[in-house]
Every structure is written in C-alpha cells, then in structure tokens.
C-alpha cells in the first residue's frame, strides 16, 4: 500500500513540476529583450487626471492627435536606455535593480531615469487564444506626476 501511495504522490509531484516548468518557459527578466513602447500615460495625482501622451502605431485610441512614436527600452547590467528611434537625440539613461520575484511569472525592479524614480514590473500578458507575450510596465514618479509606460517584447 505504501508503494502505491508513494507512486501516486511521486506522479503528482512530477506532473506539477512539469506544469511549473511550462509556466516559466518565458525569460521574465528585464534583460535580453527588445522592449517596444505600446502606450505612455501621464497622470497628475493631485488633480486625479490622466492622459495618453504617446503611443505606437498599433495602439488604438479615439484621439488621433496623440503622437505616434517608436520608443525602445534596453536593459543590460543594471543600466536602462530608453530611445526614440525617430529622434535618437531623445535618449534617456537610468538604472535598475531587481527587488522582488512574485510567483513564477513576475519580477519587480526599482528604476531611476534622470530625476524620475519608480518601479518596473516584468510579467506576461495572456490572451484568450492561449498565447502569451512578455510585458514590461514602467511607472516613474516626480512629485505629483506619474508616468506609466507599457512595453511589449518584440524578440
């Protein structure tokens, strides 16, 4: 009887281990990824107002006057570089450091870019068709202004 119970428990552990390995098939770190901006939002915390300030050409919005940009974020060796491909003079450099791992698919970093600081969260977005894409949400604060930049992986 013990052998049967042991076999069942071992089989369950093996199945769960395989499931967890499947969940972590994505590299959920901020490094080694071509991050492309989807949308940038500026929020005035004191007045509780927010607005989309930039988007990529695939991001659908009602206000077609919102600038379309091609912004890329690269992270390597605790250095972040954010570059506007249309205007390479618009480049920002900062730092990042891993501060937390949440579950098997989320990593949180402390980020500083110029005089802004905040967090970056790397995770996956799961779609109804079962597909997944690696996602980075960068939130930076300066006084009462918050910038939230949503990036997706284009690797």
Short mmCIF file of C-alpha atoms in Angstrom, two decimals:
data_model
loop_
_atom_site.label_atom_id
_atom_site.label_comp_id
_atom_site.label_asym_id
_atom_site.label_seq_id
_atom_site.Cartn_x
_atom_site.Cartn_y
_atom_site.Cartn_z
CA UNK A 1 0.00 0.00 0.00
CA UNK A 2 2.84 2.40 0.83
CA UNK A 3 4.39 1.76 -2.59
CA UNK A 4 1.11 2.66 -4.31
CA UNK A 5 0.69 5.86 -2.26
CA UNK A 6 4.35 6.77 -2.89
CA UNK A 7 3.88 6.19 -6.64
CA UNK A 8 0.78 8.36 -6.73
CA UNK A 9 2.45 11.17 -4.76
CA UNK A 10 5.59 10.96 -6.94
CA UNK A 11 3.45 11.11 -10.09
CA UNK A 12 1.55 14.15 -8.81
CA UNK A 13 4.81 15.91 -7.92
CA UNK A 14 6.24 15.11 -11.36
CA UNK A 15 3.12 16.48 -13.12
CA UNK A 16 3.17 19.65 -11.01
CA UNK A 17 6.88 20.12 -11.71
CA UNK A 18 6.28 19.83 -15.44
CA UNK A 19 3.43 22.35 -15.22
CA UNK A 20 5.64 24.81 -13.36
CA UNK A 21 8.40 24.37 -15.94
CA UNK A 22 5.90 25.14 -18.69
CA UNK A 23 4.86 28.31 -16.86
CA UNK A 24 8.40 29.57 -16.70
CA UNK A 25 9.28 28.92 -20.33
CA UNK A 26 9.46 32.72 -20.73
CA UNK A 27 12.54 34.55 -19.57
CA UNK A 28 10.81 37.06 -17.32
CA UNK A 29 13.83 39.22 -16.65
CA UNK A 30 14.14 42.77 -17.96
CA UNK A 31 17.39 41.94 -19.76
CA UNK A 32 17.89 40.38 -23.20
CA UNK A 33 14.64 41.76 -24.56
CA UNK A 34 13.72 44.24 -27.29
CA UNK A 35 11.09 46.28 -25.45
CA UNK A 36 8.82 48.39 -27.67
CA UNK A 37 6.53 51.05 -26.24
CA UNK A 38 2.81 50.46 -26.67
CA UNK A 39 1.48 53.47 -24.79
CA UNK A 40 2.69 56.20 -22.42
CA UNK A 41 0.35 57.81 -19.90
CA UNK A 42 0.92 60.93 -17.81
CA UNK A 43 -1.13 61.25 -14.62
CA UNK A 44 -1.46 64.24 -12.30
CA UNK A 45 -2.00 62.52 -8.96
CA UNK A 46 -3.15 65.64 -7.10
CA UNK A 47 -5.81 66.54 -9.68
CA UNK A 48 -6.60 62.89 -10.49
CA UNK A 49 -6.29 63.49 -14.22
CA UNK A 50 -4.52 61.32 -16.76
CA UNK A 51 -3.90 61.41 -20.47
CA UNK A 52 -2.23 59.31 -23.12
CA UNK A 53 0.84 61.26 -24.23
CA UNK A 54 2.32 58.83 -26.78
CA UNK A 55 1.53 55.51 -28.44
CA UNK A 56 2.86 53.15 -31.06
CA UNK A 57 1.11 52.86 -34.41
CA UNK A 58 -0.76 49.71 -33.32
CA UNK A 59 -2.29 51.24 -30.18
CA UNK A 60 -5.87 52.29 -30.97
CA UNK A 61 -7.17 55.49 -29.37
CA UNK A 62 -10.08 57.81 -30.09
CA UNK A 63 -7.84 60.89 -30.13
CA UNK A 64 -5.85 60.50 -33.33
CA UNK A 65 -3.76 63.58 -32.44
CA UNK A 66 -1.80 61.60 -29.82
CA UNK A 67 1.77 61.32 -31.16
CA UNK A 68 2.85 58.01 -32.64
CA UNK A 69 6.36 57.10 -31.51
CA UNK A 70 8.83 54.27 -31.93
CA UNK A 71 10.41 54.03 -28.49
CA UNK A 72 12.65 51.17 -27.41
CA UNK A 73 13.86 50.26 -23.94
CA UNK A 74 17.04 48.22 -23.47
CA UNK A 75 18.22 46.94 -20.08
CA UNK A 76 21.65 45.48 -19.51
CA UNK A 77 23.98 45.27 -16.49
CA UNK A 78 21.64 47.40 -14.34
CA UNK A 79 21.58 50.23 -16.94
CA UNK A 80 18.36 51.20 -18.76
CA UNK A 81 18.38 53.11 -22.03
CA UNK A 82 15.14 54.47 -23.48
CA UNK A 83 15.49 55.74 -27.06
CA UNK A 84 13.08 57.31 -29.52
CA UNK A 85 14.06 55.70 -32.85
CA UNK A 86 12.66 58.67 -34.75
CA UNK A 87 14.87 61.10 -32.84
CA UNK A 88 17.97 59.50 -31.35
CA UNK A 89 18.68 62.78 -29.56
CA UNK A 90 15.76 61.80 -27.33
CA UNK A 91 17.53 59.16 -25.28
CA UNK A 92 17.29 58.65 -21.54
CA UNK A 93 19.60 56.60 -19.37
CA UNK A 94 18.90 55.22 -15.92
CA UNK A 95 19.49 52.32 -13.57
CA UNK A 96 17.51 49.33 -12.37
CA UNK A 97 17.87 46.73 -9.64
CA UNK A 98 15.79 43.61 -9.01
CA UNK A 99 13.82 43.93 -5.76
CA UNK A 100 11.24 41.14 -5.82
CA UNK A 101 10.11 37.99 -7.59
CA UNK A 102 6.38 37.32 -7.38
CA UNK A 103 5.31 33.82 -8.31
CA UNK A 104 6.79 32.20 -11.39
CA UNK A 105 5.97 34.92 -13.92
CA UNK A 106 6.57 38.35 -12.35
CA UNK A 107 9.74 40.25 -11.45
CA UNK A 108 9.79 43.75 -9.92
CA UNK A 109 12.67 46.22 -10.29
CA UNK A 110 13.49 49.57 -8.70
CA UNK A 111 14.19 52.06 -11.52
CA UNK A 112 15.65 55.56 -11.74
CA UNK A 113 15.69 57.53 -15.02
CA UNK A 114 17.02 61.09 -14.90
CA UNK A 115 15.18 62.72 -11.97
CA UNK A 116 12.32 60.20 -12.00
CA UNK A 117 12.14 57.04 -9.90
CA UNK A 118 9.73 54.17 -9.60
CA UNK A 119 9.22 50.53 -10.46
CA UNK A 120 9.32 48.26 -13.46
CA UNK A 121 7.29 45.08 -13.47
CA UNK A 122 8.07 42.33 -15.96
CA UNK A 123 5.42 39.67 -16.47
CA UNK A 124 3.39 38.04 -19.21
CA UNK A 125 0.10 39.03 -20.73
CA UNK A 126 -2.07 36.04 -21.55
CA UNK A 127 -4.62 36.28 -24.34
CA UNK A 128 -7.89 34.40 -24.77
CA UNK A 129 -6.38 32.27 -27.53
CA UNK A 130 -3.78 30.95 -25.05
CA UNK A 131 -0.87 32.94 -26.47
CA UNK A 132 1.40 34.95 -24.18
CA UNK A 133 3.65 37.95 -24.62
CA UNK A 134 6.30 39.29 -22.28
CA UNK A 135 5.22 42.67 -20.86
CA UNK A 136 7.02 45.49 -19.03
CA UNK A 137 5.15 48.20 -17.14
CA UNK A 138 7.40 51.07 -16.10
CA UNK A 139 5.98 53.55 -13.57
CA UNK A 140 8.05 56.64 -12.80
CA UNK A 141 7.21 59.46 -10.38
CA UNK A 142 8.30 63.04 -10.00
CA UNK A 143 6.46 64.92 -7.27
CA UNK A 144 2.73 64.63 -8.15
CA UNK A 145 3.27 63.49 -11.74
CA UNK A 146 3.30 59.79 -12.62
CA UNK A 147 4.37 58.38 -15.97
CA UNK A 148 3.32 54.86 -16.88
CA UNK A 149 4.92 53.31 -19.94
CA UNK A 150 3.70 49.95 -21.22
CA UNK A 151 6.19 47.95 -23.28
CA UNK A 152 5.93 44.58 -25.01
CA UNK A 153 8.65 42.21 -26.10
CA UNK A 154 9.44 42.04 -29.80
CA UNK A 155 12.08 39.28 -29.59
#
